[in-house]
Structure formats: C-alpha cells, structure tokens
Coordinates of C-alpha atoms and ligand atoms in Angstrom, one line a residue:
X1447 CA 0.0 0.0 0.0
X1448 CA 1.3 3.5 -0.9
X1449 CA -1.1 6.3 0.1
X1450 CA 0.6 9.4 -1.3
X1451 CA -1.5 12.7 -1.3
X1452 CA 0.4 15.0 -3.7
X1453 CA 1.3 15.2 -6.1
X1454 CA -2.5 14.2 -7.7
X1455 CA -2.6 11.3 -9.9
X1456 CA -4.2 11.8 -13.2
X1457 CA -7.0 9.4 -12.7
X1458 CA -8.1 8.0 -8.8
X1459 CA -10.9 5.4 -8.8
X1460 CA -12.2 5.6 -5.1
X1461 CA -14.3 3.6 -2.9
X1462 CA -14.4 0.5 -4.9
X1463 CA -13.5 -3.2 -3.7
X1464 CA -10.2 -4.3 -5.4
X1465 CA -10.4 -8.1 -6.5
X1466 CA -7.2 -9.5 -7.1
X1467 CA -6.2 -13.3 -7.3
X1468 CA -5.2 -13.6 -4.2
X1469 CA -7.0 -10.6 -1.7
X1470 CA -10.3 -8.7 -1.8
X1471 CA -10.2 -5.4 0.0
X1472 CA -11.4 -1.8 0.3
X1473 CA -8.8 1.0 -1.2
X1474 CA -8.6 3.3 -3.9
X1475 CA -6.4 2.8 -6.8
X1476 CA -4.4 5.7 -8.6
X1477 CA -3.1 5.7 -12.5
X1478 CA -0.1 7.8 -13.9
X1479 CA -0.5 7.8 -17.7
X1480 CA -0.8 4.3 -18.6
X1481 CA -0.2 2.7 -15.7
X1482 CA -0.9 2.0 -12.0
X1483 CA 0.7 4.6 -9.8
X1484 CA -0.7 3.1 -6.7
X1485 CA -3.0 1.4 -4.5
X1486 CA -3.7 2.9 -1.5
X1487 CA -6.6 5.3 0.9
X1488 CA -7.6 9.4 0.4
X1489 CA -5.9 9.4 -2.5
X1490 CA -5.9 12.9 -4.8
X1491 CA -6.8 13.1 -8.4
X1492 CA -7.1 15.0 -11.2
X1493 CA -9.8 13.1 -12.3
X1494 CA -11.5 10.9 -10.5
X1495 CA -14.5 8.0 -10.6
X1496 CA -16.7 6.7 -8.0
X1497 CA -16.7 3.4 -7.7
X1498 CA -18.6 2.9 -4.7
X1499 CA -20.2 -0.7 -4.6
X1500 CA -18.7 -2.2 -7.5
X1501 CA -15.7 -4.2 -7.9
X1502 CA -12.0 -2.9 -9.2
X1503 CA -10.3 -5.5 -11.3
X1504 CA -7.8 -5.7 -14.0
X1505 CA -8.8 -6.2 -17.0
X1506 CA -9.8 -9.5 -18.1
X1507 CA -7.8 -11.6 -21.0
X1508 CA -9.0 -13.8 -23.8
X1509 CA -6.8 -15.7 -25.3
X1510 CA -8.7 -17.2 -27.7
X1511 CA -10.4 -15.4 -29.8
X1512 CA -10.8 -15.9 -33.7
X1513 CA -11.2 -12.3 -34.8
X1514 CA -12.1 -11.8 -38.8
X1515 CA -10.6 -15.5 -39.7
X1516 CA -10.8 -16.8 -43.1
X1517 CA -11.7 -20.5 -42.3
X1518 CA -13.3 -22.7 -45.0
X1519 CA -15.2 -20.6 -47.4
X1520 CA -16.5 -18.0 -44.8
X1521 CA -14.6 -15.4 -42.2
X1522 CA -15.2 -15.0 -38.9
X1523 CA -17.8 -12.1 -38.3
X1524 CA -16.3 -9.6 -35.8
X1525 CA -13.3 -8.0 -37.3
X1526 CA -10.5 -6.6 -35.2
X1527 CA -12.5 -3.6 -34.4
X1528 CA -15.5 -5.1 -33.4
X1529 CA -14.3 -7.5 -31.7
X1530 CA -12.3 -5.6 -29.1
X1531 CA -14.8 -3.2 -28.9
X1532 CA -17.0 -5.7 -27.9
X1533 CA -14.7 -7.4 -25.8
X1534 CA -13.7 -4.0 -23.8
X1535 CA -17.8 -3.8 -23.2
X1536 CA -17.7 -7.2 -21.4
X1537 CA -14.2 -6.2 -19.7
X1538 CA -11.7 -7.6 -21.7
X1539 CA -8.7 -5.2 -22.1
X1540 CA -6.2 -7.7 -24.2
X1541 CA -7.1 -10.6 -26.3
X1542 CA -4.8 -13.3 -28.1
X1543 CA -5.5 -13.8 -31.8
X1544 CA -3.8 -16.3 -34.5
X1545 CA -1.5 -15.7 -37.8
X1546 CA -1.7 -19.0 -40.1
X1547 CA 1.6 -18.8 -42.4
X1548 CA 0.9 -19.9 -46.2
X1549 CA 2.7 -22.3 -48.0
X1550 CA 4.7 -20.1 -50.3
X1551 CA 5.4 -17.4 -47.1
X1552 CA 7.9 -17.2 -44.4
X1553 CA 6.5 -16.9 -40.4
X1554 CA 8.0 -13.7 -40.4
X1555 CA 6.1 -12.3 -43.4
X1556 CA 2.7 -14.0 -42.2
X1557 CA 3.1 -12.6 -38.8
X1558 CA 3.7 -8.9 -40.5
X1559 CA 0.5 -9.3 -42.5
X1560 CA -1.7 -9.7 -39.8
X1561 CA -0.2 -7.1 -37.5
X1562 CA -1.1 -4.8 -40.7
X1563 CA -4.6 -5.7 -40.9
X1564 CA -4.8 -5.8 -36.3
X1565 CA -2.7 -2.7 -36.3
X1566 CA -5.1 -0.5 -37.3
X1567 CA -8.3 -1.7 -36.0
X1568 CA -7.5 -3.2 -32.7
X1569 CA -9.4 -1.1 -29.7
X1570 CA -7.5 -3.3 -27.2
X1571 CA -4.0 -4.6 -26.5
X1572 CA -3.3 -7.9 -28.5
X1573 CA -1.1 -10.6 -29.0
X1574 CA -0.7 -13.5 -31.4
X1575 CA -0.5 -17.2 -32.1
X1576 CA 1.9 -18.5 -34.7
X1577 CA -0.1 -21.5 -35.8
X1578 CA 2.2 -24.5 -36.8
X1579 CA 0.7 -26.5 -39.4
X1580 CA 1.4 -29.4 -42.0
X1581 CA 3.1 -26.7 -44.5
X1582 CA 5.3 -25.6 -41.5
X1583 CA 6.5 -28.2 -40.5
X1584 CA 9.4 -27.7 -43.3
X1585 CA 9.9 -24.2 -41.7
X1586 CA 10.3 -25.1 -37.9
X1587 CA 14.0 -23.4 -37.8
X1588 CA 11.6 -19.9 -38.3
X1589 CA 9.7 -20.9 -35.1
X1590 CA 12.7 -19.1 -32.7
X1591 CA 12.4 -15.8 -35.6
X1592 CA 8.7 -15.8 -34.7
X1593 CA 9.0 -16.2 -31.0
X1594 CA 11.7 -13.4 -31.0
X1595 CA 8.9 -11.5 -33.0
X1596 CA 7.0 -11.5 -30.3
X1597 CA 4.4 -14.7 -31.0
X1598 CA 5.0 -16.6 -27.5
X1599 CA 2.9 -19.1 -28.4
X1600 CA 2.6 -21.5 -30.7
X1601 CA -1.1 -23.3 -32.4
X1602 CA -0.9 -26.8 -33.1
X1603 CA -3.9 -28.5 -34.5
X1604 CA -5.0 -32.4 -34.0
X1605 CA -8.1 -32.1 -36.2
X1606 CA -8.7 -30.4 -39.8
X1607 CA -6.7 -29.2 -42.3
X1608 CA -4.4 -27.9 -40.3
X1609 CA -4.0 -31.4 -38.3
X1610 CA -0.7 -32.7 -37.1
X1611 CA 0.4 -36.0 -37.4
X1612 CA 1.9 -37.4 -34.2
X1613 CA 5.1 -37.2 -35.7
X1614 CA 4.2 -33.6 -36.8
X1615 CA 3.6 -32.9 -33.4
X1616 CA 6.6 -34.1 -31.7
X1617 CA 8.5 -32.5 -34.3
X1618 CA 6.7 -29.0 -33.8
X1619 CA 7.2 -29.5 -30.2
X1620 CA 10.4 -29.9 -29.9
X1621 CA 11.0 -27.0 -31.6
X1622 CA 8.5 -25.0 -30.1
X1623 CA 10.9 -26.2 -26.9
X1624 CA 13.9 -25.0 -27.9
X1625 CA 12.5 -21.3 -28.6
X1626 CA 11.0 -20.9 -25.3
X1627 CA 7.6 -20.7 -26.7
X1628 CA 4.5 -22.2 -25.5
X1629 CA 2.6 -24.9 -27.4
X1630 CA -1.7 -24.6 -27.6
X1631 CA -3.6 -27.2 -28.8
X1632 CA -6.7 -28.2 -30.3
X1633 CA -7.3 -32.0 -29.3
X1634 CA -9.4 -34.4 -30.7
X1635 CA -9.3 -37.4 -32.4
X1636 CA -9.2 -36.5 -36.6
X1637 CA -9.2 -40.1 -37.7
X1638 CA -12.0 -41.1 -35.8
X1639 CA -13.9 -38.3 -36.6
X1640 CA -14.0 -37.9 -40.1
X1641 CA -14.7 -41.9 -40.2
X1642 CA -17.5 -41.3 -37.7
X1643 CA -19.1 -38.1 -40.3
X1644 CA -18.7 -40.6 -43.5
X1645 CA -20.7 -43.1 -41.8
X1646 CA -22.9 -40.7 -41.2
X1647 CA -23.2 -38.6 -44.4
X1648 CA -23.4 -41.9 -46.1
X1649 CA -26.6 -43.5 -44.0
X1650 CA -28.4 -40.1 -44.1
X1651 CA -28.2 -38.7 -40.9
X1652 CA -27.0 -34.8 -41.9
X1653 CA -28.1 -33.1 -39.8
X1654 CA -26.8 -30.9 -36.5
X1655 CA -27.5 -33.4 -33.6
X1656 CA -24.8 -35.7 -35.6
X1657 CA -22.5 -33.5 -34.8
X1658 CA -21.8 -34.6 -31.5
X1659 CA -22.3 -37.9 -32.3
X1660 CA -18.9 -37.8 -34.3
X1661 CA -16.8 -36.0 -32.2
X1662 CA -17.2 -38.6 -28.8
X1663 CA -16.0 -37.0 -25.4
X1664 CA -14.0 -40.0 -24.6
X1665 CA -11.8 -39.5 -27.4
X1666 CA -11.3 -35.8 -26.7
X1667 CA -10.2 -37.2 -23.6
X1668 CA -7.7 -39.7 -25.6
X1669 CA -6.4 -36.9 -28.1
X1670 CA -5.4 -34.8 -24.7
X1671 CA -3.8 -37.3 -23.2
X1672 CA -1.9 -38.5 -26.3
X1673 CA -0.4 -34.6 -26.8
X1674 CA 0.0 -34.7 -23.2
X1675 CA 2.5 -37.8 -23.1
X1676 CA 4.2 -36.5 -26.4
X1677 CA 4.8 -32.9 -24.9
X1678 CA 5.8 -34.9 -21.6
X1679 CA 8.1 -37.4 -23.5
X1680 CA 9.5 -34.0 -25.1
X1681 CA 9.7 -31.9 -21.9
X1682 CA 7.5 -29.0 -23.2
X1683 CA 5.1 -27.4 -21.8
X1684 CA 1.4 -27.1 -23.3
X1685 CA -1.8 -25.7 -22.5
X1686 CA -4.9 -27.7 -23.7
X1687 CA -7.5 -25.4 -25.3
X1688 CA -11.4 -25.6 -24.9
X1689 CA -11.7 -28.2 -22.9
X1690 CA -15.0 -29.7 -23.4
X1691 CA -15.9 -32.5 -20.8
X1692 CA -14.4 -34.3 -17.9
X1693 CA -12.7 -37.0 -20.0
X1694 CA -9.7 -34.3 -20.8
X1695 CA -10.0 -32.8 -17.2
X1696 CA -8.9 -36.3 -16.0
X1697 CA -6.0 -36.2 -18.2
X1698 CA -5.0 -32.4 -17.2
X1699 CA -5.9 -33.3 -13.6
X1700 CA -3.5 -36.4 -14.0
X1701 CA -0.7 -34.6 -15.8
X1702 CA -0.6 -31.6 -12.9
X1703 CA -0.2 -34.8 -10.3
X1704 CA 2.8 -35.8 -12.3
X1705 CA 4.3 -32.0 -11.9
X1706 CA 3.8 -31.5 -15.8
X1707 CA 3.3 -28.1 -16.9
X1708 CA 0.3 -28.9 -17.9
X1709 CA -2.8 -26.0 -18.3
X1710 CA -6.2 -25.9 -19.8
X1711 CA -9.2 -24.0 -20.2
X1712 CA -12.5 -23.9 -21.2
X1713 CA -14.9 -21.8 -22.5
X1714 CA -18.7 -20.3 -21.8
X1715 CA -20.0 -22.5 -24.1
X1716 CA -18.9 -25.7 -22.4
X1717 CA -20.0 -24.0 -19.0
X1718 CA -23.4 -23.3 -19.7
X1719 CA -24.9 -25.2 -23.0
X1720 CA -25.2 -28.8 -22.9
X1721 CA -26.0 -30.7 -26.3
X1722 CA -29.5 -30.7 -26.7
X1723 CA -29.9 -27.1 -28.7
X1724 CA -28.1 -29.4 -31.6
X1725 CA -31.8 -30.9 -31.8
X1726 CA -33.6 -27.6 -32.7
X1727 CA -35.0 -27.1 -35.8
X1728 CA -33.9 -25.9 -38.7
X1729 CA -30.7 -23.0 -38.6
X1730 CA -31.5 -22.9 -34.2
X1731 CA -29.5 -26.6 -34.5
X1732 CA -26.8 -25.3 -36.9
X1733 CA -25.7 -21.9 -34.9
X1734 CA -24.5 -23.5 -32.1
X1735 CA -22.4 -26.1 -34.1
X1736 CA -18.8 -25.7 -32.7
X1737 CA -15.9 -27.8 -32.2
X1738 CA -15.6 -29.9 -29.7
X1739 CA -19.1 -29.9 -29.1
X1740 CA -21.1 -28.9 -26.8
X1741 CA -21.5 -32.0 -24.2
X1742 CA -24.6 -33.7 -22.7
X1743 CA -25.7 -32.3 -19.1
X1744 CA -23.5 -33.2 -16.3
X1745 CA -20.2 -32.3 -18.3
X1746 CA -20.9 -28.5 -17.3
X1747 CA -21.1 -29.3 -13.5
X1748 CA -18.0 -31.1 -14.0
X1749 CA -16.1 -28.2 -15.8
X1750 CA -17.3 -25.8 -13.1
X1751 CA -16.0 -28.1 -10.5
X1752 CA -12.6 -28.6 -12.0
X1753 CA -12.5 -24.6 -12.6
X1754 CA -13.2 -24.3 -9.0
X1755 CA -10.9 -26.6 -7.5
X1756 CA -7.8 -25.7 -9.7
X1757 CA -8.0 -28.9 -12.5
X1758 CA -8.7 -26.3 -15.0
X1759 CA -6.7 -23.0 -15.2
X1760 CA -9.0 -20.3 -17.3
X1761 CA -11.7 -19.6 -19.4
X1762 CA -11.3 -18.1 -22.7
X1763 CA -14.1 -17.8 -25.6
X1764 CA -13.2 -19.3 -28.7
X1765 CA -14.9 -16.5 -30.2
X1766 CA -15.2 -17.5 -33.2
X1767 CA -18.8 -16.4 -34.7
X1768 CA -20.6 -17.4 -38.3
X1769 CA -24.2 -15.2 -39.1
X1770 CA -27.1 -17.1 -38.8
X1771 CA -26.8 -17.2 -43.4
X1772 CA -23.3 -18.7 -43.1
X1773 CA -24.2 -22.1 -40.6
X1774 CA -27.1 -22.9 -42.8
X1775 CA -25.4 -23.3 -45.5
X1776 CA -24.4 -26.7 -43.8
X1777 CA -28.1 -27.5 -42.8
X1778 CA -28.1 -30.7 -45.7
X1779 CA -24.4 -31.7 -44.0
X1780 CA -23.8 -30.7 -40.8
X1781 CA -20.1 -31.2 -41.3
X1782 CA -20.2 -28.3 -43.4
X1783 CA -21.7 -26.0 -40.7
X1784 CA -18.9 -22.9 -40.3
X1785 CA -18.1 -24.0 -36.5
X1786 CA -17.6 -21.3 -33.7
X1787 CA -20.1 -19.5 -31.7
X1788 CA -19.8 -15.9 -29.7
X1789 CA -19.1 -14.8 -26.5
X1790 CA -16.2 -12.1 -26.3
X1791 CA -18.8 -10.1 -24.9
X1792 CA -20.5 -11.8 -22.4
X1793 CA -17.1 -14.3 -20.8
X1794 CA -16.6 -12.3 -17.6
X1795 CA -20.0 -11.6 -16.6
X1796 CA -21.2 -15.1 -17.5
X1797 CA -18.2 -16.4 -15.5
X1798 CA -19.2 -14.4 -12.8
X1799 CA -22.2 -15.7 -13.0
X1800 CA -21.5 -19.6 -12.4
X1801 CA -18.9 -19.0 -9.8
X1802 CA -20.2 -16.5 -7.7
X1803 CA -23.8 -16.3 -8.6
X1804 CA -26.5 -15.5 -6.1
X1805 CA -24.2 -15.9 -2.9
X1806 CA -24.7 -13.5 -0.5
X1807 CA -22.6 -12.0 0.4
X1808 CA -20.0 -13.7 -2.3
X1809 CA -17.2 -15.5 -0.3
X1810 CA -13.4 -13.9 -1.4
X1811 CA -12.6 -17.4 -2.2
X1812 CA -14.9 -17.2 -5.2
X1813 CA -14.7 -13.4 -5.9
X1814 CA -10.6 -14.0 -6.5
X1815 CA -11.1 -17.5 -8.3
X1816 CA -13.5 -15.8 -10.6
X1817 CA -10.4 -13.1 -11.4
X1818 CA -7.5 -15.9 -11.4
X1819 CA -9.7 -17.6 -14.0
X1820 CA -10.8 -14.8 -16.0
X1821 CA -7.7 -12.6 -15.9
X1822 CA -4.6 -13.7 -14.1
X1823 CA -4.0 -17.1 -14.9
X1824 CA -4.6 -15.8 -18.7
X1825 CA -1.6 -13.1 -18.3
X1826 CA 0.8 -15.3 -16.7
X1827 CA 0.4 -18.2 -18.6
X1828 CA 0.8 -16.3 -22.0
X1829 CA 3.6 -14.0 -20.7
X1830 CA 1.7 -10.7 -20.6
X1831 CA 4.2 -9.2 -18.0
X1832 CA 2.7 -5.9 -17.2
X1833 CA -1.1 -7.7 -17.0
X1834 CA -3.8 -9.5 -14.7
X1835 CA -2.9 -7.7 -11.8
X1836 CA -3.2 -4.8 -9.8
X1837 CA -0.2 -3.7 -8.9
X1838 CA 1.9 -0.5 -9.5
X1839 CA 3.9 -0.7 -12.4
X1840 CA 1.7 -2.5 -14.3
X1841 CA -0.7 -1.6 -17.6
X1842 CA -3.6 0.6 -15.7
X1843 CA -6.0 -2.1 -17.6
X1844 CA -8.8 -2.0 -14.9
X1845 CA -12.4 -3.2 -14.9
X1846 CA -15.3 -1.6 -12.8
X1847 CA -17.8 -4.5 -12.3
X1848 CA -21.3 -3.6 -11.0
X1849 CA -22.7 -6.6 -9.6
X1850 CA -25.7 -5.4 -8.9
X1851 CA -26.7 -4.8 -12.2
X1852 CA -29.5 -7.3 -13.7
X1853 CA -28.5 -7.7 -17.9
X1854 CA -30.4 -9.8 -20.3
X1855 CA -28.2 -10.8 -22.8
X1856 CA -29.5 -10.1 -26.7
X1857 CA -28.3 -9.4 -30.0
X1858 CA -29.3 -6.1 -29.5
X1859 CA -27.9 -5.6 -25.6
X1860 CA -24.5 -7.0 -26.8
X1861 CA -22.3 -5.1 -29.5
X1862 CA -20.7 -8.4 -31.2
X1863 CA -21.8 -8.6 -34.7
X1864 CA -23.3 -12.0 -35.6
X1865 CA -27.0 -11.1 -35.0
X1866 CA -27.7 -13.7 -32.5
X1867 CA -25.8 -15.5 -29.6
X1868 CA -26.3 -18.8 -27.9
X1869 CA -27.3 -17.2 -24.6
X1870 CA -30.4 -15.1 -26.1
X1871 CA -32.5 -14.1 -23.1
X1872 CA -30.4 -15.6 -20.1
X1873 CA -30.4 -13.0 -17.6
X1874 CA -27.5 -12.8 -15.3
X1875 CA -26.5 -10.4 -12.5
X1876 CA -23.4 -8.4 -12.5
X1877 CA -22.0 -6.6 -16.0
X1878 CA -18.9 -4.6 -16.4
X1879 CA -19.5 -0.8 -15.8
X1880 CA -16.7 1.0 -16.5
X1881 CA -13.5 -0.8 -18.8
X1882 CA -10.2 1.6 -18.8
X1883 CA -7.1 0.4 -20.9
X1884 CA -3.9 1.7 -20.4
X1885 CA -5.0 4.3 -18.5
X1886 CA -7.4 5.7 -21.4
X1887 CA -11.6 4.8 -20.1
X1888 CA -13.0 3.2 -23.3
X1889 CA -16.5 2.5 -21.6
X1890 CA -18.4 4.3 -19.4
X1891 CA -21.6 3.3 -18.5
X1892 CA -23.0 2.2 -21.4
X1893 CA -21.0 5.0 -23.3
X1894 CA -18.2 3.7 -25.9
X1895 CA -15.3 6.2 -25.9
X1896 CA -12.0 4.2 -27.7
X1897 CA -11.2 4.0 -31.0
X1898 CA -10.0 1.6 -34.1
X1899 CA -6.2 1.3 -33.8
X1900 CA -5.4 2.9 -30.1
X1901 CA -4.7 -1.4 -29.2
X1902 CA -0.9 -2.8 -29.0
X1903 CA 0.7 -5.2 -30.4
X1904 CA 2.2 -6.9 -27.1
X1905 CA 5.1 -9.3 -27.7
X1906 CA 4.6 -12.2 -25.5
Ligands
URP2615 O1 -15.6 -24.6 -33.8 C1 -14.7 -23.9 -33.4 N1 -14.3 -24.0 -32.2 N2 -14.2 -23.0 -34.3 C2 -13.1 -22.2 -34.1 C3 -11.8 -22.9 -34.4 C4 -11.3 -23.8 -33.3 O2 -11.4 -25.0 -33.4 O3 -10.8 -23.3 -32.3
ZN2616 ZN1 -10.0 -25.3 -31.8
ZN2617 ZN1 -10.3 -21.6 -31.6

C-alpha cells in the first residue's frame, strides 16, 4: 500500500473493492498515464471516478479469440474492431488472436501481414499465435524468428486441415521447446472423426444433432492425453484449449499430479450449454455447431467443479462467430456448418455468474477464483508481463464491475456482430461498468469512448 497525497494522480478510482487473485479489500487505486501509480486510501486526483459498490479489477484476458478468420469458405464475423470493442464492453482489455503462415510465405512475413490488418483496428492490446501447421513443418527453424517477434505461443492443430500427425507434433514441439515458446492445442481425435461423419453422411443422418455424435467425449479425452504424453516425452510445456468435458479434465488433472506443466481451459459455451440445442430445428440446431461440441448435461457441472478446485486454469471464448446465413449453408451436411459460436462479450459476466452467482454475500474465495480464472491465470500463462494484476507498475488495464446490475443478454444488448448469440435471453446479475485500458476509459456506463487502432501489439 502507498497512500501518497500529492502530487494528484491523473485518474483515482475511489471507494471501490479491489479483486485481485489472491486478496479482496477496500482501497482506492491511482493511475499515472498508462499505468498503475498506486493502490492505496484518500488518494488525490485530477480526475476521479466513484466506484462505490462495485468491484475494481484488472482487465480480463481472452486468449482465444478468432477475430475476422478466413476459415473454410467464410470469415469470422467480428473484425478486429469489433471485436475488441465488444470485448472491452464485457471487460476484456487484451485478447490473443492467430496468424496462419501460407505455404509459399515465411512466419516472419505472415506474422507482419496480420499485425497490418490488427494494427489498425485493434481497440485493445493484443497478441498472437503463430499457428504450426502441416506446411510448417518444413519451416520449424523460423519458429525461434517468430518467437523473437513477439508470437510466444505456438497453435498446433489435432483435427482439420491444419491437423498434425503425431510425428508432426513431436516435431513442432520440440522446436517450439527449444525457442521458449509455449505450445496450444486443439485436441481431438481426426481419424475417428472424419470416419464417424462418413458413416454418417453416407446413411443419411446430416443433420446438426450428428454433430456430437462424431466427435465422442471419450476421445477428446484420448487426443489430450496422447499430446500430453508426447509434450511430456518431449519436456515441453502445453496448454490444452477448450476443454469440453471431464474426460480431458482427468487427463489435465492427472498430468498436474505428475508436476507437468500442464494447463487448460474452457470456454462459456462448455459452462453453460449442454447438447441438446443441436436438436432444434432448422438454422437454431446449426448456430450452435462448434468444435468440440457442446456435451450432454452433467459435463458442465464437472467443468465448473474442475475450474473451481484448480483442474482447470482459465476460461477463454473461442470466439469464433458465423451469421445465422453462413451455418445454414451446412443444414443438408452438418459437417459443413462454419463451426464457432460468440461470446467475447458476455465471458466475464457469465463467468461471474457460475462462480459466484446468487451468494450472498460472495465468499473472497470465489470473488478471487473468478479473477485468477478470467484474468490472471490468462496473463501469466501467456507472458503478458505488465497484465492480470493490480499492482503499481503495471498496464492501468482495470475493470469496474457492477454486480448489482441485472443484464439480459440479446443481439441487441451485446455489441458483437453475428445477429444472434447462444445465450439469447439468459439474464444474469453483474455486468462490467466501466472498462479503462492503459489508463485511457474506453467505456463508461454504457457510453463507448476508444477508437479503431489505439490497441498494442504486445510481444509475448
Ligand atoms: O468450432 C470452433 N471451435 N471453431 C473455431 C476454431 C477452433 O477450433 O478453435
Ligand atoms: Zn480449436
Ligand atoms: Zn479456436
């Protein structure tokens, strides 16, 4: 604690509840430019903002988001600029994204197109993924050029195009290894998959409550552990991404017993829609389609309780949305649904919401988990040095969260772009109020105040 009187800080947010990982505790926090000055009690400032009754966090981090992707014939919907701007609306201050190098390009060059097209419209801070796929594998001496560029962390793929062969992925892990970088993976089990979708294709059943019936949770479960014993065999590190169900929390949960340096995380989706909306009619079936899918009820309640007690690390989004046009295009073959759904918006509150929910008054053990989960664990474990924490010195990213405020989630109360989102109508208590990034308040109440292009490239 450093209460200091004069000079005045530029910016003092007073009377609020600071939430950090590890504390929960009444004190006003003071910002110098971009970043906090200090935490501390009467402290003076040129500006300042009440924040009596809500809570003071950092900002939260996504690292998962799929912001305008080309994938398959369509692109993701929200572009750089709407995407953080809809993410700084739900408290998100810094967001990973991907670069996928072509065949005919080097890392280096693919990482510099993307910054281009981020660059200018990112509202938030941002890193990225260098994604390591079958064409790469030729160019894994680039890997250290990348991670010296700033790409920390490396996307390897068990499933599509973009699949690694078990070879492949000893091969790209190894090198990933010996740059320092961290390796992020999709796991599932390609093979079995595309055998299970011909079978199915082929006796008629094309429609979008197949989908989970080709992408079984046990072999989720089989394609974690497998990367999990080759990254272990390899001595890298790895972080598991979207974890779906409990058969790949038993392999993370097993992994961390060994003292691997093992993570994963899971998303809203997995958290709090269970299969079932696959059987809606018509497009309702298609839109939720997303990869792995969603599970049958009881998988939630297991991912919450494996957030809870530390078998899981984080929740990111996978935001990765398709319009409502683009998934029924795959309504005569659901393999050709555009996969991804939307949350960038709605992560913190609907986190929030499952770990804290109506208790009253909310315990600090759950208040800090929900932060850890949501913003901590996020910075650390993708090497955002200066984020996920309050603490002077560091980025003045900071969240005011009202948790008294009722919101009913909509296509019209959110600001992402796809024109619908899988939690239409849910209404949860506590929203972010105020987000600030760097120092600089981007929303206010409601009121959007940043801009395309004020975001930074962070090198991770
Ligand atoms: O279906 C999904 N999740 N689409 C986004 C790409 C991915 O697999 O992460
Ligand atoms: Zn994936
Ligand atoms: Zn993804």
């Amino acid at each position: 604690m450093n209460a200091q009187t004069t000079p005045p800080y530029d910016l003092v947010i007073r009377h609020g509840t600071l939430i950090t990982a590890d504390a929960v505790y009444a004190a006003d926090l003071a910002i110098n430019g971009e970043t906090i000055a200090a935490i501390g009690h009467n402290l003076d400032g040129r500006r300042v903002i009440d924040a009596t009754g809500r809570y003071v966090i950092p900002g939260a981090i996504d690292i998962h988001v799929h912001l305008g992707m080309p994938i398959g014939r369509f692109t993701s919907t929200d572009d750089f600029y709407d995407g953080t701007r809809a993410a700084a609306f739900g408290g998100t201050t810094a967001i990973v994204d991907f670069v996928e190098t072509r065949p005919d390009e080097t890392m280096l060059a693919a990482l510099a197109a993307r910054r281009a097209l981020a660059d200018e419209r990112v509202a938030v801070d941002y890193g990225l993924h260098m994604t390591i796929g079958p064409s790469d594998i030729a160019k894994l001496d680039q890997v250290r050029d990348a991670r010296t560029a700033g790409c920390g962390s490396f996307k390897l793929y068990m499933a599509y195009g973009l699949r690694l062969t078990d070879g492949e992925l000893l091969l790209a892990l190894e090198a990933v290894r010996d740059a320092g970088g961290l390796p992020v993976v999709h796991a599932e089990n390609w093979d079995i998959i595309t055998t299970l979708i011909r079978r199915n294709l082929a006796a008629g059943r094309t429609e979008p409550r197949w989908h989970p019936r080709s992408r079984p949770a046990a072999l989720e479960g089989e394609a974690a552990g497998r990367v999990i014993d080759i990254a272990a065999h390899v001595g890298a590190p790895l972080h598991i991404f979207h974890v779906s169900c409990a058969a790949v929390v038993e392999r993370i949960a097993a992994a961390k017993a060994r003292g691997l340096p093992i993570t994963g995380e899971t998303c809203p989706q997995y958290l709090w829609l269970t299969d079932e909306v696959f059987d809606r009619p018509g497009v309702l079936g298609a839109l939720p389609v997303c990869s792995p899918p969603l599970r049958p009820a009881g998988e939630p309640e297991a991912l919450w309780a494996a957030l809870r007690s530390g078998a899981l690390d984080m929740v990111t989004t996978d935001h990765c949305p398709f319009t409502a046009e683009e998934k029924a295009t795959g309504l005569g073959d659901y393999s050709a649904i555009p996969g991804g759904v939307p949350s960038i918006e709605s992560r913190l509150a609907l986190v929030y919401a499952g770990l804290i929910g109506d208790e009253e008054p909310p315990s600090a053990t759950a208040l800090s988990r929900w932060v850890e989960v949501s913003c901590t664990a996020p910075a650390r474990r993708l090497g955002f040095r200066r984020k996920g924490a309050l603490l002077p010195g560091y980025d003045a990213d900071i969240v005011l969260f009202d948790p008294a405020r009722e919101f009913t989630i909509s296509p019209a109360s959110l600001h992402e772009k796809a024109g619908w989102t899988p939690y239409d109508g849910l209404m949860v208590r506590g929203w972010p109020a105020v987000t600030i990034s760097r120092g600089e308040v981007l929303v206010m109440d409601g009121e959007w105040l940043g801009r395309p292009g004020r975001g930074r490239f962070v090198a991770r």
